Short mmCIF file of C-alpha atoms and ligand atoms in Angstrom, two decimals:
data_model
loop_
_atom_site.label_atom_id
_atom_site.label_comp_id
_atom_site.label_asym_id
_atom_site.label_seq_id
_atom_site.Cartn_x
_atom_site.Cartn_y
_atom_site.Cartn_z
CA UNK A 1 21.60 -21.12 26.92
CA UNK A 2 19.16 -23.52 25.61
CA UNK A 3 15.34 -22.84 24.48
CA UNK A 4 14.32 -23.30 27.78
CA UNK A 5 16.16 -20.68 29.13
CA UNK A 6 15.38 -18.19 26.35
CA UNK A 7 10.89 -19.15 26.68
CA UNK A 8 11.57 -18.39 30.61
CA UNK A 9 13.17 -14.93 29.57
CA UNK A 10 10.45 -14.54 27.68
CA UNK A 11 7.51 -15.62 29.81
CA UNK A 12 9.02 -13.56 32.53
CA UNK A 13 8.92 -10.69 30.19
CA UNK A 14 5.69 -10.97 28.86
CA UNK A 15 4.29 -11.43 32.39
CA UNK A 16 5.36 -8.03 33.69
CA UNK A 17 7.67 -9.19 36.67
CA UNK A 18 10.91 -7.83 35.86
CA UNK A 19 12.38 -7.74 39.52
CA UNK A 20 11.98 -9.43 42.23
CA UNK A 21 8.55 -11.87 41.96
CA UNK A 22 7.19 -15.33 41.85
CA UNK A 23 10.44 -16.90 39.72
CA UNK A 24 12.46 -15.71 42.35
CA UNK A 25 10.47 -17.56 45.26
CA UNK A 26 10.37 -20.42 42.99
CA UNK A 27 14.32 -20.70 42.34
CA UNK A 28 14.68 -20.03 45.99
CA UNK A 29 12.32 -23.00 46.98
CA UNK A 30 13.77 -25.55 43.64
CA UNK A 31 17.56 -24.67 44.97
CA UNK A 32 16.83 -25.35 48.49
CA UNK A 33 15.35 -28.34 47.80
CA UNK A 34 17.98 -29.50 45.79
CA UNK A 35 20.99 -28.38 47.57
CA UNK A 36 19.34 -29.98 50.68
CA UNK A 37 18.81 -26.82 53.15
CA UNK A 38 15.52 -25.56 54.71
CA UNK A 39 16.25 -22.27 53.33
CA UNK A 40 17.39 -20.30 50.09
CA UNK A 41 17.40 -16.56 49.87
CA UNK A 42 18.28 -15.66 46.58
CA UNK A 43 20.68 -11.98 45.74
CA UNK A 44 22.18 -10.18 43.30
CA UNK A 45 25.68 -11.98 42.93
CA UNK A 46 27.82 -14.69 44.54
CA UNK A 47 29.58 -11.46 46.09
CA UNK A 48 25.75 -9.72 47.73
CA UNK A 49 25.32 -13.33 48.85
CA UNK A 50 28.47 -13.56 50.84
CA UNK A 51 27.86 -9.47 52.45
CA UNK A 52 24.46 -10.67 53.46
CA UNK A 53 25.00 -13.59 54.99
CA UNK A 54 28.30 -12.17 57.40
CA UNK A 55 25.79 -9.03 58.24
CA UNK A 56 23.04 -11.78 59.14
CA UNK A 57 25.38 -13.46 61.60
CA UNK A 58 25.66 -9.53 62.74
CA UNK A 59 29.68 -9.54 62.03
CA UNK A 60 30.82 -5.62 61.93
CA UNK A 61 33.66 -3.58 62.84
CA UNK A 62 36.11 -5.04 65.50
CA UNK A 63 35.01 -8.81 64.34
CA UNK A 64 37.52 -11.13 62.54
CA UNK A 65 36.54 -13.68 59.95
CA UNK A 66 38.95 -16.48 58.84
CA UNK A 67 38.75 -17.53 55.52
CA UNK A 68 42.22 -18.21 53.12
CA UNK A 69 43.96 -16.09 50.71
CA UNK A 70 44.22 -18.79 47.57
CA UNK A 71 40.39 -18.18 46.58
CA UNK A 72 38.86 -15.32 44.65
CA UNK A 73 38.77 -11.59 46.24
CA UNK A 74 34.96 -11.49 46.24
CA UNK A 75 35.30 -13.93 49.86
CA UNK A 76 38.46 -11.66 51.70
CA UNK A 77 36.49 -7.88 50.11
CA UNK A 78 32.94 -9.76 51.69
CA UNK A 79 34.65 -9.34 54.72
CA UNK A 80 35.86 -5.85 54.58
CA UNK A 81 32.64 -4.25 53.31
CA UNK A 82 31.40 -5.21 56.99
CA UNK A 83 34.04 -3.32 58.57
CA UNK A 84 34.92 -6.89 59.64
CA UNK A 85 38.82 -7.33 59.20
CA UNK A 86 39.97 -11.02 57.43
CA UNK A 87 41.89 -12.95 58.96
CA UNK A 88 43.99 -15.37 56.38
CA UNK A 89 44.89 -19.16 56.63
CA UNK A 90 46.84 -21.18 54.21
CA UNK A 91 45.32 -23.88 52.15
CA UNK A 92 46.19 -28.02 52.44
CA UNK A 93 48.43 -28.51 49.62
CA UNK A 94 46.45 -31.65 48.85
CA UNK A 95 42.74 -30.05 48.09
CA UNK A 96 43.53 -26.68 47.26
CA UNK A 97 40.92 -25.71 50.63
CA UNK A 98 41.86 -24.02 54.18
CA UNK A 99 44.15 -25.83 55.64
CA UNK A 100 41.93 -27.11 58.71
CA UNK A 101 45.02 -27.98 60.74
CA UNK A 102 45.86 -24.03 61.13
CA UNK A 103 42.41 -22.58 62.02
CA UNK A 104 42.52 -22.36 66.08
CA UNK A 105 45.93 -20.83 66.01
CA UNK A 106 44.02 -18.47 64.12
CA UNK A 107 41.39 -17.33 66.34
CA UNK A 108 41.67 -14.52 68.48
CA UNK A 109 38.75 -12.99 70.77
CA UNK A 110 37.64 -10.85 68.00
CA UNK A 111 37.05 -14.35 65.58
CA UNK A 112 33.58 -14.16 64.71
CA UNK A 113 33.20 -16.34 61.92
CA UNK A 114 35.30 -18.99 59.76
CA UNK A 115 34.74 -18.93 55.92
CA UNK A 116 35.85 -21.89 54.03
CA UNK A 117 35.80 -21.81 49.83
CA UNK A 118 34.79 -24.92 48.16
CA UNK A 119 37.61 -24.29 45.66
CA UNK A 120 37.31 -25.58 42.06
CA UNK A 121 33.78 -27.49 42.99
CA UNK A 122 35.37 -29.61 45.49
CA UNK A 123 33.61 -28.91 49.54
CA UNK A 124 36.38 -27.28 51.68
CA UNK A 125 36.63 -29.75 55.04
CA UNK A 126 33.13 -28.67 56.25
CA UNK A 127 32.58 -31.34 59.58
CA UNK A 128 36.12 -30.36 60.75
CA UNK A 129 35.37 -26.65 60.35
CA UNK A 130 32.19 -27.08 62.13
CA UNK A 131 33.57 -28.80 64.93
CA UNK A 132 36.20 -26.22 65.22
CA UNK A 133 33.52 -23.33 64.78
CA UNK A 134 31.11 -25.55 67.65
CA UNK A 135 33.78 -25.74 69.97
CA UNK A 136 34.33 -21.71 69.68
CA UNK A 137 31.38 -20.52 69.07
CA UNK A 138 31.56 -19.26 65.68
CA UNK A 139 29.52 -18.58 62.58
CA UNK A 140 30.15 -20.83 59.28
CA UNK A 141 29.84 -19.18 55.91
CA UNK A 142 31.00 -21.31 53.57
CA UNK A 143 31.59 -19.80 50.12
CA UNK A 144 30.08 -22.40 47.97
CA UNK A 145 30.54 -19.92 44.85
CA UNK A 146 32.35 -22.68 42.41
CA UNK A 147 30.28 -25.77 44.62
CA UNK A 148 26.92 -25.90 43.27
CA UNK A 149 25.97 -30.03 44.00
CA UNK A 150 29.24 -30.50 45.50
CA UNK A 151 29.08 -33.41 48.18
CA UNK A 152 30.94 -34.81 51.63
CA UNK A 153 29.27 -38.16 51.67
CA UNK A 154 25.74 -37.65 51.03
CA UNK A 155 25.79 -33.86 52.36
CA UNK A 156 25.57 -30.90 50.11
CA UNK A 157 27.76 -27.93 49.72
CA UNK A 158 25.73 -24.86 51.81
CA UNK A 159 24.13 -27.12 54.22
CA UNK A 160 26.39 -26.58 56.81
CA UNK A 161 25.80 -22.76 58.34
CA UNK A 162 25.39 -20.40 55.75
CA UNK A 163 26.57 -21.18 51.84
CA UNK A 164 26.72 -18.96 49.65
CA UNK A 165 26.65 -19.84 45.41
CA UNK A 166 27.15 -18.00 42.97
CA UNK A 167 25.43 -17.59 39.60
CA UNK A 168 27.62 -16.13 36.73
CA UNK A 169 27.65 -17.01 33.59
CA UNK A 170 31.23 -19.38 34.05
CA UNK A 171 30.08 -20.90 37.55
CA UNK A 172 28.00 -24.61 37.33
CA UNK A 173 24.87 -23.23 37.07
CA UNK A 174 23.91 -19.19 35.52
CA UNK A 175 21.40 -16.74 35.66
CA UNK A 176 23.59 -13.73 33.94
CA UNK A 177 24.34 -12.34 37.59
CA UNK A 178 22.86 -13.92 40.50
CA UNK A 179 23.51 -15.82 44.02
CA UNK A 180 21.72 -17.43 46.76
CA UNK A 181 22.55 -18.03 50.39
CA UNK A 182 21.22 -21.49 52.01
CA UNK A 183 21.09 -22.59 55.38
CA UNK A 184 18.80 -24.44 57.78
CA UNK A 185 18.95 -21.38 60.25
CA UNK A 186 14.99 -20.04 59.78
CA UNK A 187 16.15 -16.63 61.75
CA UNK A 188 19.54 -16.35 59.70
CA UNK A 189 17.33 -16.82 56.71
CA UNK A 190 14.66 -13.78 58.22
CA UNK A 191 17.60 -11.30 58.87
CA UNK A 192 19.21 -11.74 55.48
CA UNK A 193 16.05 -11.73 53.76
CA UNK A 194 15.40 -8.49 55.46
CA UNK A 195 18.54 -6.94 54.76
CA UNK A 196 18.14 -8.02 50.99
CA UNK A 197 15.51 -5.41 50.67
CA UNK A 198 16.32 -2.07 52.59
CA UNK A 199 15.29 -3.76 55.70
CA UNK A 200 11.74 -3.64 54.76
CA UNK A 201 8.87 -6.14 55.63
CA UNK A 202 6.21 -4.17 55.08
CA UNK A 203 6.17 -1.70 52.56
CA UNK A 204 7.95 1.71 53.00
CA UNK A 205 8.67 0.79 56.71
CA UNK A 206 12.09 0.17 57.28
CA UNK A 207 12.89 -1.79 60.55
CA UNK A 208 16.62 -1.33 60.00
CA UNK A 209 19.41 -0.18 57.00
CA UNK A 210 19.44 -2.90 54.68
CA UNK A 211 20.23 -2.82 50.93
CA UNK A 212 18.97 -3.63 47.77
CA UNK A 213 21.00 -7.13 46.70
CA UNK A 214 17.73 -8.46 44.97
CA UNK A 215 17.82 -10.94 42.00
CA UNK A 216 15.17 -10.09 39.40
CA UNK A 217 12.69 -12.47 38.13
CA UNK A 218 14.34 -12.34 34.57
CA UNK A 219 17.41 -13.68 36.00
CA UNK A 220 15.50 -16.11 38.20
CA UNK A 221 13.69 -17.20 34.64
CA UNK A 222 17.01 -18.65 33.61
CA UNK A 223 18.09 -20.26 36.81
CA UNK A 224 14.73 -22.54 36.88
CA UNK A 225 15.65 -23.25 33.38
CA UNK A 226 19.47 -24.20 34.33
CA UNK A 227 18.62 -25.74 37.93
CA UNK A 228 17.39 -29.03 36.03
CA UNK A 229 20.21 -29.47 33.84
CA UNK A 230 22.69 -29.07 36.99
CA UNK A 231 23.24 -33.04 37.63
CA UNK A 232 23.79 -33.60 33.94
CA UNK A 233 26.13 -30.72 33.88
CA UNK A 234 28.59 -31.47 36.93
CA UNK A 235 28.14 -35.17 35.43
CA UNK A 236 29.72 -34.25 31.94
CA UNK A 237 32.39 -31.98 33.75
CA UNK A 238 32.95 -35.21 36.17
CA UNK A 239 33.49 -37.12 33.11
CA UNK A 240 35.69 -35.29 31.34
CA UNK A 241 37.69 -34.83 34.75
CA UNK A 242 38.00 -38.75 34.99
CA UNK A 243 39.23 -39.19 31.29
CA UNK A 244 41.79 -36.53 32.44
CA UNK A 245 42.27 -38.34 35.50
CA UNK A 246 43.34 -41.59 33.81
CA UNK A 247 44.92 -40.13 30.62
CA UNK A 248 47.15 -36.78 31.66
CA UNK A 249 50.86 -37.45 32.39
CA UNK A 250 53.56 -35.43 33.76
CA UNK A 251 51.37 -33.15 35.31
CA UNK A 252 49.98 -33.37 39.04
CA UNK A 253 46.18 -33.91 38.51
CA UNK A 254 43.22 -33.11 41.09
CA UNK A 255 43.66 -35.01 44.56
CA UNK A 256 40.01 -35.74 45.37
CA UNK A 257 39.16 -36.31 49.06
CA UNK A 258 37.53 -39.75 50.02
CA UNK A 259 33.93 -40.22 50.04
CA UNK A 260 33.64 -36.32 47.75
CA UNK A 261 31.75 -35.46 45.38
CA UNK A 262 33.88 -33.11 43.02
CA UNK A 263 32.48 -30.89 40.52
CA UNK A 264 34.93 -29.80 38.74
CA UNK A 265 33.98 -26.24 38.43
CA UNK A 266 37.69 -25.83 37.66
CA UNK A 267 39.85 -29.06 36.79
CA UNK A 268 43.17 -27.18 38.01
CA UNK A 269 46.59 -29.16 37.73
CA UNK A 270 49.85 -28.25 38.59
CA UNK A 271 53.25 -28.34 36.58
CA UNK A 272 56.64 -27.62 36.02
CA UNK A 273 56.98 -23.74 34.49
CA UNK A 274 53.68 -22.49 34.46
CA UNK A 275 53.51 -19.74 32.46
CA UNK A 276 55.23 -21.61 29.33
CA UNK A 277 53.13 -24.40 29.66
CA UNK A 278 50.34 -22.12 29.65
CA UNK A 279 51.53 -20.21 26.62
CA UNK A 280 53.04 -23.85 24.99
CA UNK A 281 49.40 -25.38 25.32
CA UNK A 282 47.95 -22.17 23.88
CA UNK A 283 50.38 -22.44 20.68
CA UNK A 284 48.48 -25.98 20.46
CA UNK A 285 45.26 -24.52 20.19
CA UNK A 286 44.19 -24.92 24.18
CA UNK A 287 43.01 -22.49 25.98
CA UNK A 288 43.73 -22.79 29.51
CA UNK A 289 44.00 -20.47 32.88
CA UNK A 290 45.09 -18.98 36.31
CA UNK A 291 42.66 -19.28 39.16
CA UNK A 292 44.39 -17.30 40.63
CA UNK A 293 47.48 -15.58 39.41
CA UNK A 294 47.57 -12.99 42.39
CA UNK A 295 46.52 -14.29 45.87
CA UNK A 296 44.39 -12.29 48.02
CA UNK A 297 47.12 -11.15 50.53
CA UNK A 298 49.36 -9.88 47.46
CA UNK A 299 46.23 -7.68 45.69
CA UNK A 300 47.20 -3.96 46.07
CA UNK A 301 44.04 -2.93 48.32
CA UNK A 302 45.13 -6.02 50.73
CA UNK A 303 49.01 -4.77 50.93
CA UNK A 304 47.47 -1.12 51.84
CA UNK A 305 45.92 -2.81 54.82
CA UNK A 306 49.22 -4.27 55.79
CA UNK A 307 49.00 -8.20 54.45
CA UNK A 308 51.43 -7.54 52.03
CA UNK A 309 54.44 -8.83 54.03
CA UNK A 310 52.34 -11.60 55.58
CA UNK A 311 53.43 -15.37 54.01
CA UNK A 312 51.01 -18.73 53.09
CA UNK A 313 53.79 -20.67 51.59
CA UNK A 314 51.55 -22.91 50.19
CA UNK A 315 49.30 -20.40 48.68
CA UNK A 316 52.41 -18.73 46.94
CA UNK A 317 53.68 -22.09 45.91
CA UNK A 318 50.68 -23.31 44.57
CA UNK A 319 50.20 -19.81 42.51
CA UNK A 320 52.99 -20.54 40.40
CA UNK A 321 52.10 -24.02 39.62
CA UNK A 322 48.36 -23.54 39.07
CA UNK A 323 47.05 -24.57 35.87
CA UNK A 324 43.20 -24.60 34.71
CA UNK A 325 42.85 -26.70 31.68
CA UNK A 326 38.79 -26.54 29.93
CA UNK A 327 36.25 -29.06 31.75
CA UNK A 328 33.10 -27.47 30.26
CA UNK A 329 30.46 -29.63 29.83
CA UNK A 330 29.95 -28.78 26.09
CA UNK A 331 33.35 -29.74 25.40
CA UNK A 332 32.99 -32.78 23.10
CA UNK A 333 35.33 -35.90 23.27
CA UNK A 334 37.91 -34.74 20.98
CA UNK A 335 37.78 -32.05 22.11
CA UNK A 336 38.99 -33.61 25.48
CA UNK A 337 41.29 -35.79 23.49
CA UNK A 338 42.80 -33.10 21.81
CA UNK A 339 43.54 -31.27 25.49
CA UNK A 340 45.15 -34.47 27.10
CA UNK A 341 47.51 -34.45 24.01
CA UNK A 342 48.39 -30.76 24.07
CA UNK A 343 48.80 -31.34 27.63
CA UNK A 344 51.01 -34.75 27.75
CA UNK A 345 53.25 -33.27 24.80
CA UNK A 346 53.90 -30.35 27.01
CA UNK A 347 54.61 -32.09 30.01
CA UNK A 348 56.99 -34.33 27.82
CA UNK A 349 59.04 -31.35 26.39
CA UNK A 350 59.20 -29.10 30.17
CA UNK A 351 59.63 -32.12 32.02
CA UNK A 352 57.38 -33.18 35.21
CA UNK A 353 57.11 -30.55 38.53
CA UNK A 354 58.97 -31.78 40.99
CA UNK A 355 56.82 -31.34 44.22
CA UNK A 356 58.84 -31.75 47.25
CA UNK A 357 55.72 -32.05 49.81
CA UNK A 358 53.45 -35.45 49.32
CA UNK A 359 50.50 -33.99 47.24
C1 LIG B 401 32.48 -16.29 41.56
C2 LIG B 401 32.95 -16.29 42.96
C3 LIG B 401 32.47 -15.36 43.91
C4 LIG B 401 31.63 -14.17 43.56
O1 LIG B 401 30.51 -14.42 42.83
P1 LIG B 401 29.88 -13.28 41.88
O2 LIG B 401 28.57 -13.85 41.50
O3 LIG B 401 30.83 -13.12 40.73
O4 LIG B 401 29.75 -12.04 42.69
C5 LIG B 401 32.88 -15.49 45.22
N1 LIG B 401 33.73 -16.46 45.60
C6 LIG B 401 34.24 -17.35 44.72
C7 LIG B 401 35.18 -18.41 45.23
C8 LIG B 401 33.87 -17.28 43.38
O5 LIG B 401 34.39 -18.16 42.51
#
């Protein structure tokens, strides 16, 4: 948080507007401008965004949503609090995203919608998707939660569809808690802005049962504050990701898909016994993590439902190899130096992964 963010807390204090107000129209108007959609609809979380925007495509009970179990449980529970059920396919080994090869075998008469997660900050397949969605008449959501400025060609992440981003405190960008859904659908953009706030255009008159997944102006205060620094953010984390790019060894680094923009939210490599290079690296003073340790299908509430015994061998592989290592953009360069020699010592003493599929 920089003084900019703390004078907007306090402007937005001093002016009375605690919930929703002005900021929040602003943020919504700066974002969708800079993400590139006609529309921005700012919530309460990454998680309200991603509810909203499957009840604005009018997904309920009976419907079926893909999306893939190697992401975090905020996109599969999304689902379920519609009474929709999810339906899961594995990710490409390659770029961590659904696995766009595997998506028709997937639908079923009940598909409603596909949702894609721009894992790590890099855009999940999104003209493939599409085309598959076009072709079958299906809703996008793509959860855009760790993809804030993320890029196919010249395209944004949450331009295609609906996106969904997510503003806690560890994502790109913060406001404390926050989210915003995007799209260039005007009408999507109506019914979720109507659902956002108890179904209610005019005041006290409720035209159906919506909820209250507001952002207040407080937290909006500190997203026009962060929305600026954005580009110079995701360009520090892309710099530190290409200094790991060119310095790591023995480790399998970030495959980047051609003509991406990736950034970084996560700079996630894979190696050779996880958990003891995790705690090794951590005896060298870096901190590191597991995004994510348990995949959706394996969470308790998803075995009650039955998933339990379902298999994404790539998804299971990949959750033992996973490895987070820091890419913050205040990380300094010796910082960074000091992580590429934790991590190549490491790698030296466990020996490289062996991966048996081209990744
Ligand atoms: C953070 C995140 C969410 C949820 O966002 P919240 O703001 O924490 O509710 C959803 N999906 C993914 C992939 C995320 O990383």
């Amino acid at each position: 948080m920089g003084e900019e963010e703390k004078q907007g807390v306090w402007a937005a204090m001093s002016s009375g507007s605690l919930a929703q107000g002005p900021r929040v129209r602003e943020l919504e108007e700066a974002f969708a401008a800079f993400i590139g959609a006609g529309h921005a609809v700012a919530t309460s979380s990454g998680t309200t965004a991603l509810h909203l925007a499957l009840l604005g495509y009018g997904i309920g009970p009976g419907d079926e949503v893909i999306t893939v179990p190697f992401t975090f449980i905020a996109s599969a529970n999304s689902i379920l609090y519609t009474g929709a059920r999810p339906a899961f396919v594995d990710i490409d080994e390659r770029d961590f995203c659904m696995d766009t090869a595997q998506v028709e075998a997937a639908i079923t008469s009940r598909t409603k919608a596909i949702m894609p997660v721009s894992l790590y900050g890099q855009p999940a397949d999104m003209d493939a998707i599409t085309e598959i969605a076009e072709r079958h008449g299906l809703a996008v959501v793509e959860d855009a939660a760790q993809a804030h400025g993320a890029a196919i060609g010249e395209r944004m992440s949450g331009t295609w569809g609906a996106g969904t981003f997510s503003f806690y405190p560890t994502k790109n960008m913060t406001t404390g808690e926050g989210g915003m859904i995007t799209t260039h659908d005007g009408e999507l953009a109506e019914r979720v802005r109507l659902l956002r706030e108890h179904g209610m255009k005019v005041r006290y008159h409720h035209e159906v049962v919506g909820y209250n997944f507001r952002m207040t102006d407080i937290a909006a205060a500190i997203g026009l504050a962060q929305l600026p620094k954005l580009p110079a953010f995701n360009e520090r984390r892309r710099a530190i990701a290409a200094r790991y790019d060119r310095e790591l060894r023995g480790v399998l680094t970030p495959f980047v898909r051609r003509g991406v923009t990736h950034v970084y939210h996560q700079y996630t490599i894979r190696v050779r016994d996880r958990d003891v290079f995790a705690e090794t690296l951590k005896e060298r003073g870096v901190g590191s993590a597991i995004y994510y340790p348990v995949p959706v299908h394996r969470q308790k509430p998803f075995i009650a439902l039955g998933y339990g015994d379902e298999a994404y061998p790539v998804t299971d592989r990949l959750t033992a190899q996973v490895l987070s290592i820091p890419v913050h953009p205040a990380l300094s360069e010796g910082e960074v130096s000091a992580v590429i020699g934790a991590v190549n010592e490491t790698a030296v003493e466990l020996g490289p992964l062996e991966v048996t599929t081209a990744g």
